[in-house]
Short mmCIF file of C-alpha atoms and ligand atoms in Angstrom, two decimals:
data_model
loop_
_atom_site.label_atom_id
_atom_site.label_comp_id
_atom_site.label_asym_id
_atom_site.label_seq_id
_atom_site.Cartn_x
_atom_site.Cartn_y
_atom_site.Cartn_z
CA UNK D 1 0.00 0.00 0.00
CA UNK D 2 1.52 3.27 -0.91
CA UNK D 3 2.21 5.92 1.80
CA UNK D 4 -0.37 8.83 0.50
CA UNK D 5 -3.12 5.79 1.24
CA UNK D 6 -1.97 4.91 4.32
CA UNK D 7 -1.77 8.53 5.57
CA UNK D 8 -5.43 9.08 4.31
CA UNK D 9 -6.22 5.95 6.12
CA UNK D 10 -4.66 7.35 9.29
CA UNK D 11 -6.25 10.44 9.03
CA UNK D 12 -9.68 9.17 8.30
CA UNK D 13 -9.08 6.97 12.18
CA UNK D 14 -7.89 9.99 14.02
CA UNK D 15 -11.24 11.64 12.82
CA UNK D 16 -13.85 9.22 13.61
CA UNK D 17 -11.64 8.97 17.06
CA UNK D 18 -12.01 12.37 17.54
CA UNK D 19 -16.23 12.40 16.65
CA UNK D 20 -16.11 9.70 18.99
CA UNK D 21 -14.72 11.39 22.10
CA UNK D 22 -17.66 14.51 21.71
CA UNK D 23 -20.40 12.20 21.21
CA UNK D 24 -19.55 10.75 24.26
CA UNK D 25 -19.39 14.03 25.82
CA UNK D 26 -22.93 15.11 24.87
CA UNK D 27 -24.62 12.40 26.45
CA UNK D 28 -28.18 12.77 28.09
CA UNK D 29 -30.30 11.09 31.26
CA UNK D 30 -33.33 8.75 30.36
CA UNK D 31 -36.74 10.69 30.51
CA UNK D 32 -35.58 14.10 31.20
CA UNK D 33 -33.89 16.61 29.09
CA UNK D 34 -30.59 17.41 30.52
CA UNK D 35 -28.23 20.25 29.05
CA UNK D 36 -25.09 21.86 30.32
CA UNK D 37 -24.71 26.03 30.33
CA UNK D 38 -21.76 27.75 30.52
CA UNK D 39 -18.45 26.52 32.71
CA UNK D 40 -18.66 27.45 36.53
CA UNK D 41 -22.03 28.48 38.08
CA UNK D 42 -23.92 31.35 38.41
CA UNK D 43 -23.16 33.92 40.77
CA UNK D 44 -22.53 31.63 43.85
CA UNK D 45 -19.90 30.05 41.52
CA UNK D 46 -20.94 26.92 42.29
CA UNK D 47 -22.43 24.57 39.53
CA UNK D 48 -25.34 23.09 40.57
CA UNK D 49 -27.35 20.25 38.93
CA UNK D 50 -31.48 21.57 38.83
CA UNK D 51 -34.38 19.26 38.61
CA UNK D 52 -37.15 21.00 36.61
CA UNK D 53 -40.49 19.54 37.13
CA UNK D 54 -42.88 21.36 34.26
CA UNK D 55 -46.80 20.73 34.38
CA UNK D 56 -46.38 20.42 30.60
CA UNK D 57 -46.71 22.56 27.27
CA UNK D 58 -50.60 23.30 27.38
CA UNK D 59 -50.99 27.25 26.68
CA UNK D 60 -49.06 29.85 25.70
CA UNK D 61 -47.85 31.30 28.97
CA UNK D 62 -46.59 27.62 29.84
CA UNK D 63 -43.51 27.40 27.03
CA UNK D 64 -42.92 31.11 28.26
CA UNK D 65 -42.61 30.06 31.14
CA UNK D 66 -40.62 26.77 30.74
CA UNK D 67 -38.40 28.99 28.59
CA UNK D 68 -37.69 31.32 30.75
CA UNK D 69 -36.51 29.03 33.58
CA UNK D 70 -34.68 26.86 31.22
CA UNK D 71 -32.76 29.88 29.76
CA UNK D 72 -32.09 31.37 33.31
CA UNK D 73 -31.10 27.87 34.58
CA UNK D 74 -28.41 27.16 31.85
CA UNK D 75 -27.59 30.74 31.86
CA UNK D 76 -26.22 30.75 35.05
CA UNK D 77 -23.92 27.92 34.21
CA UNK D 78 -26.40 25.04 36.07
CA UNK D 79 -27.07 21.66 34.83
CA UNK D 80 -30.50 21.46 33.99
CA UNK D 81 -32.60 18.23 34.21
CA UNK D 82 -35.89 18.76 32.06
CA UNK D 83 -39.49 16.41 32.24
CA UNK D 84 -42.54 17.64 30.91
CA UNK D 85 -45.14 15.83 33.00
CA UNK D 86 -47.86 16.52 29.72
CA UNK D 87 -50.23 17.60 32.49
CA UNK D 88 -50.32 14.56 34.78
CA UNK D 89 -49.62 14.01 38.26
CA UNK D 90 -48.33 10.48 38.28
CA UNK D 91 -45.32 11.62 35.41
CA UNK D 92 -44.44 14.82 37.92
CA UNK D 93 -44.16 12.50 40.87
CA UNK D 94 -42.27 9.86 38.87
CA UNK D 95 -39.68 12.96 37.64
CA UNK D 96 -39.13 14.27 41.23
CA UNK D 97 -38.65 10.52 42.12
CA UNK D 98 -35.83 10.34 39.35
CA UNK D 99 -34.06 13.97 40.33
CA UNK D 100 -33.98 12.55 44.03
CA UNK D 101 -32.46 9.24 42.39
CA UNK D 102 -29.87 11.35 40.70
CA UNK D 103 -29.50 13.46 43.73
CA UNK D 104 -29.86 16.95 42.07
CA UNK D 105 -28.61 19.89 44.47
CA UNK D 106 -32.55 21.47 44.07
CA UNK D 107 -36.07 20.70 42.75
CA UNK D 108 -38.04 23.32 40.89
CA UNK D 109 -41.56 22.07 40.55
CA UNK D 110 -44.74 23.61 39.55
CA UNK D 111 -47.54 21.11 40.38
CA UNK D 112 -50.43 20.32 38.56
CA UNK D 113 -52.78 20.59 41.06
CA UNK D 114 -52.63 21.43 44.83
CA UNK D 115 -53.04 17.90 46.36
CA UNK D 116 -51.44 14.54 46.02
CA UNK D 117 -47.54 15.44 46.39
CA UNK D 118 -46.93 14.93 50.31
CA UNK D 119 -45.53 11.71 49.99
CA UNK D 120 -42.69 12.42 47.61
CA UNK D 121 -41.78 15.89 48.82
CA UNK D 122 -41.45 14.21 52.26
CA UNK D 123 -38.96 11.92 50.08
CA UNK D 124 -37.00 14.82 48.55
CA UNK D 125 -36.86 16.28 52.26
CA UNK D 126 -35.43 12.76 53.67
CA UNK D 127 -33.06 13.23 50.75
CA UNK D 128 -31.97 16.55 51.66
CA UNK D 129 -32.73 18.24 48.53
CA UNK D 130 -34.76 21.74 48.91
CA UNK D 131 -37.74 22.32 47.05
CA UNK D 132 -38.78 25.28 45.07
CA UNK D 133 -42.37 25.83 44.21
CA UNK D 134 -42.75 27.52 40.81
CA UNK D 135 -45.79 29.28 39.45
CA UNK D 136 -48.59 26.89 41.49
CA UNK D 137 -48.64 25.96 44.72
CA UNK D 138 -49.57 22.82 47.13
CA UNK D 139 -51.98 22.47 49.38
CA UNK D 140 -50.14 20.93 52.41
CA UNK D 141 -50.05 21.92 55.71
CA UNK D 142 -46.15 21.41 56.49
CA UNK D 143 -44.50 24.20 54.94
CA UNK D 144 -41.09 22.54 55.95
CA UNK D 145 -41.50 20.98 52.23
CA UNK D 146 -40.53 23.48 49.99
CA UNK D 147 -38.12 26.40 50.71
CA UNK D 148 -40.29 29.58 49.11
CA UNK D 149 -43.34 29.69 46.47
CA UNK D 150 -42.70 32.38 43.42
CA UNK D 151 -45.45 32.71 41.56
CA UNK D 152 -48.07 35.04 41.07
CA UNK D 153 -51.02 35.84 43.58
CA UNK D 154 -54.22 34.07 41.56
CA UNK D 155 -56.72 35.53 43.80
CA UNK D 156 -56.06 38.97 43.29
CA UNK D 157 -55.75 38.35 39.58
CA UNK D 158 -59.42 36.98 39.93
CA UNK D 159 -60.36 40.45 41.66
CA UNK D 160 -58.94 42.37 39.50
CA UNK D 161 -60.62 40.49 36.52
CA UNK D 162 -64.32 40.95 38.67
CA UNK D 163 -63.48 44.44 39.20
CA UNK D 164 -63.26 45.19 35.73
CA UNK D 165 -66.63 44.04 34.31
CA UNK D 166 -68.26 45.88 37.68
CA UNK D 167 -66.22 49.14 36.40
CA UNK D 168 -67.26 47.69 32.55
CA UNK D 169 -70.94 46.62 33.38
CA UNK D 170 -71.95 49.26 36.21
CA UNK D 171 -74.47 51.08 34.00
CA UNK D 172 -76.41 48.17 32.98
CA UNK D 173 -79.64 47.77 34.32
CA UNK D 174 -81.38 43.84 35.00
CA UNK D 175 -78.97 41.11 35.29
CA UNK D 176 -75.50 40.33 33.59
CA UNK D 177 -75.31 36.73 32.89
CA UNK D 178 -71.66 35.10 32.92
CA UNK D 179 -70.29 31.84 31.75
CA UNK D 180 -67.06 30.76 33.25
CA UNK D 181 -64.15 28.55 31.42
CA UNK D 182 -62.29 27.16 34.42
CA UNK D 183 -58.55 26.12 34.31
CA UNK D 184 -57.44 22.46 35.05
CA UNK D 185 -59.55 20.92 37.86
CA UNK D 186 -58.00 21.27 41.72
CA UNK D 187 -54.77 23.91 39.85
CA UNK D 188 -54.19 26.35 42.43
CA UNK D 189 -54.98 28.94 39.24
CA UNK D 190 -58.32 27.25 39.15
CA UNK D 191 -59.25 27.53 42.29
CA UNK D 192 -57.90 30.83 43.31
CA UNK D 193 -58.72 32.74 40.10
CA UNK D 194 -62.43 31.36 40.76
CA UNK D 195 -62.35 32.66 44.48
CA UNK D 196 -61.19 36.16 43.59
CA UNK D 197 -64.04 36.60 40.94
CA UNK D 198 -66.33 35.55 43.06
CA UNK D 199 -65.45 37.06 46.25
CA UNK D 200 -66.05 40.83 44.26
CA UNK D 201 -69.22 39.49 42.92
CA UNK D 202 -70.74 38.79 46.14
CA UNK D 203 -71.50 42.43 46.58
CA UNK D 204 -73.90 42.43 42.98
CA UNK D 205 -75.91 39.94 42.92
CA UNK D 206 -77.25 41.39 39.28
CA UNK D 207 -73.90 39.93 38.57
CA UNK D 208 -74.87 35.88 38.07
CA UNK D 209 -72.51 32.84 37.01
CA UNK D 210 -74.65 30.74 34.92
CA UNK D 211 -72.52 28.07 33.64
CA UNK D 212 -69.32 27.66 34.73
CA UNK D 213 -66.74 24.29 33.43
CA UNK D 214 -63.08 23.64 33.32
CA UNK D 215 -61.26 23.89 29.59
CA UNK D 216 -58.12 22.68 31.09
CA UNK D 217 -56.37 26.12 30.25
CA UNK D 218 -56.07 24.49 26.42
CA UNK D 219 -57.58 26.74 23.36
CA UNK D 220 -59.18 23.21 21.71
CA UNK D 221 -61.11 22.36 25.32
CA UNK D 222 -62.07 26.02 25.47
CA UNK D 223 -63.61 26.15 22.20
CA UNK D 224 -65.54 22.64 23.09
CA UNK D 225 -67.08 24.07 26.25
CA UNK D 226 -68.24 27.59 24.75
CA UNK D 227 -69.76 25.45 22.11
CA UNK D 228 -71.72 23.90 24.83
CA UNK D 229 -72.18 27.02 26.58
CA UNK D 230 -74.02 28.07 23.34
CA UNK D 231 -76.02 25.39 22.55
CA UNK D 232 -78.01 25.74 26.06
CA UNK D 233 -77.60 29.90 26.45
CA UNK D 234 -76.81 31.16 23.57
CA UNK D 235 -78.46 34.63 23.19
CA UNK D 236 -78.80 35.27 26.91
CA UNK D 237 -74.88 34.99 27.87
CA UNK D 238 -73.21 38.72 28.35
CA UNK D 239 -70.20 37.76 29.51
CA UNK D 240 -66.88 34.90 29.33
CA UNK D 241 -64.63 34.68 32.11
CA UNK D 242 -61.76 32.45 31.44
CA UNK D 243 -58.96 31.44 33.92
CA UNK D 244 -56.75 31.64 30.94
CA UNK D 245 -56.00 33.19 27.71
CA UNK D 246 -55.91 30.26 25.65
CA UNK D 247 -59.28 29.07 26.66
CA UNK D 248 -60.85 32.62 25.82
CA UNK D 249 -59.18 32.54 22.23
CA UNK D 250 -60.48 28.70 21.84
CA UNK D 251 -63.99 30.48 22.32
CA UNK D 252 -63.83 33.50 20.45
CA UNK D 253 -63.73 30.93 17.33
CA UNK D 254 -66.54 29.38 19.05
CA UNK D 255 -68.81 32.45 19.55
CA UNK D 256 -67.68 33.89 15.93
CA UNK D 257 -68.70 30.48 14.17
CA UNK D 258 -72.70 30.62 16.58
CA UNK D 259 -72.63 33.92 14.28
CA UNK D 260 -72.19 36.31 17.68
CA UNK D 261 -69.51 38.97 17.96
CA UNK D 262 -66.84 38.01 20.71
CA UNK D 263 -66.12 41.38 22.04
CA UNK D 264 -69.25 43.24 21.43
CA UNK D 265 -72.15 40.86 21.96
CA UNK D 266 -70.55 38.77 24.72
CA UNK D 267 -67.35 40.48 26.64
CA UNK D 268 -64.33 38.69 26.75
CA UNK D 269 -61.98 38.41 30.00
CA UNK D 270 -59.40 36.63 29.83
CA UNK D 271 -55.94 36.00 32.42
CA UNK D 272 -51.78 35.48 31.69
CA UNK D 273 -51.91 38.28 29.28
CA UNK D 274 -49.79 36.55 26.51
CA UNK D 275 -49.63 37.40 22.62
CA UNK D 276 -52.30 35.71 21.82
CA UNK D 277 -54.97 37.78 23.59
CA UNK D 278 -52.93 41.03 22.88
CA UNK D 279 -53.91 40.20 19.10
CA UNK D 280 -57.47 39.31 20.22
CA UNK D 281 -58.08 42.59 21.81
CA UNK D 282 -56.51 44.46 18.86
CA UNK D 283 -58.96 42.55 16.70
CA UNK D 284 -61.55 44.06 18.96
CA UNK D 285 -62.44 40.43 19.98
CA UNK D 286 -61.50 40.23 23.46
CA UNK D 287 -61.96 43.11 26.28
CA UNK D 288 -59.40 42.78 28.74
CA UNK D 289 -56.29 40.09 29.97
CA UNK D 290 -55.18 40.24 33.65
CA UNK D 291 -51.69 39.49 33.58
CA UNK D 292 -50.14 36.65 34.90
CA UNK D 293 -46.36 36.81 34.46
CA UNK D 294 -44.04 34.09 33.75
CA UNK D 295 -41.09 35.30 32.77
CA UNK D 296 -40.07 34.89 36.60
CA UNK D 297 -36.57 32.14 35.68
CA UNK D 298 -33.50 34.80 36.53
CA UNK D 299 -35.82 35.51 39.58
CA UNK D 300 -35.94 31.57 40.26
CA UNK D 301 -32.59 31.04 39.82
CA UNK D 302 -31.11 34.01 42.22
CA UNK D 303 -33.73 32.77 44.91
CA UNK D 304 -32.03 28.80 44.54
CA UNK D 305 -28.70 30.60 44.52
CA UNK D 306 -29.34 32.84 47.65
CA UNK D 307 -30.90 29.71 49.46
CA UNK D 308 -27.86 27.44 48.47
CA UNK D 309 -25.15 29.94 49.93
CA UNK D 310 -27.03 29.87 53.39
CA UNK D 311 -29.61 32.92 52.51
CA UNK D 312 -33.37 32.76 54.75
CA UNK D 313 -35.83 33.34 52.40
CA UNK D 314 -39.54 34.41 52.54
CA UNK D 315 -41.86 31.29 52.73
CA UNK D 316 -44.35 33.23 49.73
CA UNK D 317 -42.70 35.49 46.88
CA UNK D 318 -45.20 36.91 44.81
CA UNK D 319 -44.50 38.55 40.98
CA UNK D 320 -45.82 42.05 40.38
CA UNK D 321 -48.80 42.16 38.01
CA UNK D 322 -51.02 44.66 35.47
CA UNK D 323 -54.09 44.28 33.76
CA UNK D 324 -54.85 45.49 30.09
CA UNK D 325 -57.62 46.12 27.68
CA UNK D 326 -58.72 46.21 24.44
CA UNK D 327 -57.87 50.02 23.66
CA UNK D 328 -53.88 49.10 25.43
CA UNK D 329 -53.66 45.96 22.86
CA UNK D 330 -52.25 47.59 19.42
CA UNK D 331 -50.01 50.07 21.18
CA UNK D 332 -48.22 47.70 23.43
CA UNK D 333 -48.50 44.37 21.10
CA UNK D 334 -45.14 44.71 19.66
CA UNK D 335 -43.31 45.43 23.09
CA UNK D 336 -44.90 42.15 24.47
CA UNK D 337 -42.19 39.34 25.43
CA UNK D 338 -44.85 36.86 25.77
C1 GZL E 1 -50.67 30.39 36.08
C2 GZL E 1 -50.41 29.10 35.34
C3 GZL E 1 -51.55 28.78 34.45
C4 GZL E 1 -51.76 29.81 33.33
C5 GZL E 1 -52.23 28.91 32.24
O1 GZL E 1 -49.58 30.74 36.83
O2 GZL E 1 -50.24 28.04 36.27
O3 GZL E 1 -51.28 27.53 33.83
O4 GZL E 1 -52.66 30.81 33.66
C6 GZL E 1 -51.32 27.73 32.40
O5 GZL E 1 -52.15 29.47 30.95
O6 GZL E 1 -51.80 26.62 31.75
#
């Protein structure tokens, strides 16, 4: 064989040796996403391995959100260990299970709904990993679980939402019949954002709930349950409350293909106060949006810091909130981040 060959052949090794070595170097856990950020680790300096527990990908303000923790996570220079639990209970226990398993340094984990998750934050506690609750919270009595809750305050948001239509609606004489799209069933969101509303209302009783059903915060169960709303009160229904955007835009296409104006015959109120309804209101097809923000990851990420380097933190840190309305929407749609 003559030498230019064998020096090709050489070469050709020492490059599949080489591709061999980083695809090593790449590799990733079983179910969850894992990714490295920069060297060295945020501004603690140490690198810390996260557990992310997401509820799953069902609206808009959820991949804002999951992006925005991800980014500030890897950022930082953290490992991050991804599952998106597709809105079920049994995959978010099973992917705190796995982080313990792995023995992350910390837990961020936004549950699906309030109850259910004693058991395996007791388990995460044994293992001396700290907890951080992120966007929803749990509805257990020992608060020795979880380190702090960031998130937003889903009662007020329901108040503020009430407080609107009164403001909205004052003038009208005779009753002002609502139908409510709740979020998912026993969410904090759900619950809370329900309370809120309803707390205002109790002080005008012209102001009555007549239907009210979860959509699961998704625009396809929205649309289903307006559709049903429709069918039984069709022309007598003044108002949609939604516990989420995404649900109100599912039943604008609803109410637009009963042949009723969503905006004008029936109000629109919607909450999170992501693109989607911005463009809604601009179309004059949706009133109001009470925010809900979720762009809260760099905050996340200094509070895991701050708790890892010996820092006492508040047991409740809530994220500063607006509301906006239909003649806001076309000014302030290209400055949204959401
Ligand atoms: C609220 C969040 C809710 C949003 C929905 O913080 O948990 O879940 O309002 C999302 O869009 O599905």
């Amino acid at each position: 064989m003559n030498k230019q060959v064998k020096s090709k052949i050489m070469l050709l090794i020492m490059i599949s040796f080489v591709l061999f070595l980083a695809a090593c170097s790449s590799g990733s856990t079983g179910g969850e996403a894992s990714s490295n950020g920069n060297k060295g680790g945020g501004n603690s300096g140490e690198k810390l391995v996260i557990g992310f527990s997401q509820v799953g990908a069902e609206s808009e303000w959820r991949t804002a959100n999951t992006e925005s923790v991800k980014k500030a996570i890897t950022d930082a220079g953290h490992e991050l260990k991804f599952s998106d639990a597709q809105q079920k209970q049994e995959n978010q226990i099973k992917a705190i299970r796995s982080f313990i398993a792995q023995k992350v340094d910390a837990i961020v984990f936004s549950p699906v709904v309030e109850t259910g998750f004693e058991t395996v934050l007791k388990e995460a506690k044994t293992a001396g990993i700290p907890v951080f609750l992120a966007d929803r919270a749990v509805d257990i009595e020992d608060d020795s679980l979880w380190v702090t809750f960031l998130g937003s305050d889903f009662v007020e948001e329901g108040r503020k939402a009430a407080n609107w239509l009164i403001e909205e609606m004052e003038d009208v004489d005779g009753e002002v019949n609502i139908v409510e799209l709740q979020g998912t069933v026993g969410s904090a969101p759900a619950i809370d954002r329900k309370e809120g509303f309803e707390e205002v209302m109790a002080d005008h009783p012209n102001f009555k709930i007549i239907k009210s059903q979860s959509g699961d915060f998704t625009r396809a169960k929205g649309k289903e349950v307006m559709e049903a709303f429709l069918k039984s009160d069709g022309d007598n229904i003044d108002v949609l409350y939604s516990h989420n955007d995404d649900m109100a835009i599912g039943a604008i296409q609803a109410i637009e293909e009963y042949g009723l104006k969503p905006g004008e015959d029936i109000k629109i109120i919607g909450v999170d106060a992501v693109k989607g309804a911005f463009e809604a209101m601009a179309a004059g097809k949706m009133n109001v949006t009470v925010e809900c923000n979720p762009l809260f990851g760099p905050q996340l990420v200094d509070l895991i810091e701050a708790h890892i380097s010996g820092e006492k933190l508040e047991k409740r840190i809530s994220v500063e909130e607006s509301i906006y309305t239909m003649d806001q929407a076309e000014e302030l749609l290209p400055t949204r981040k959401y």
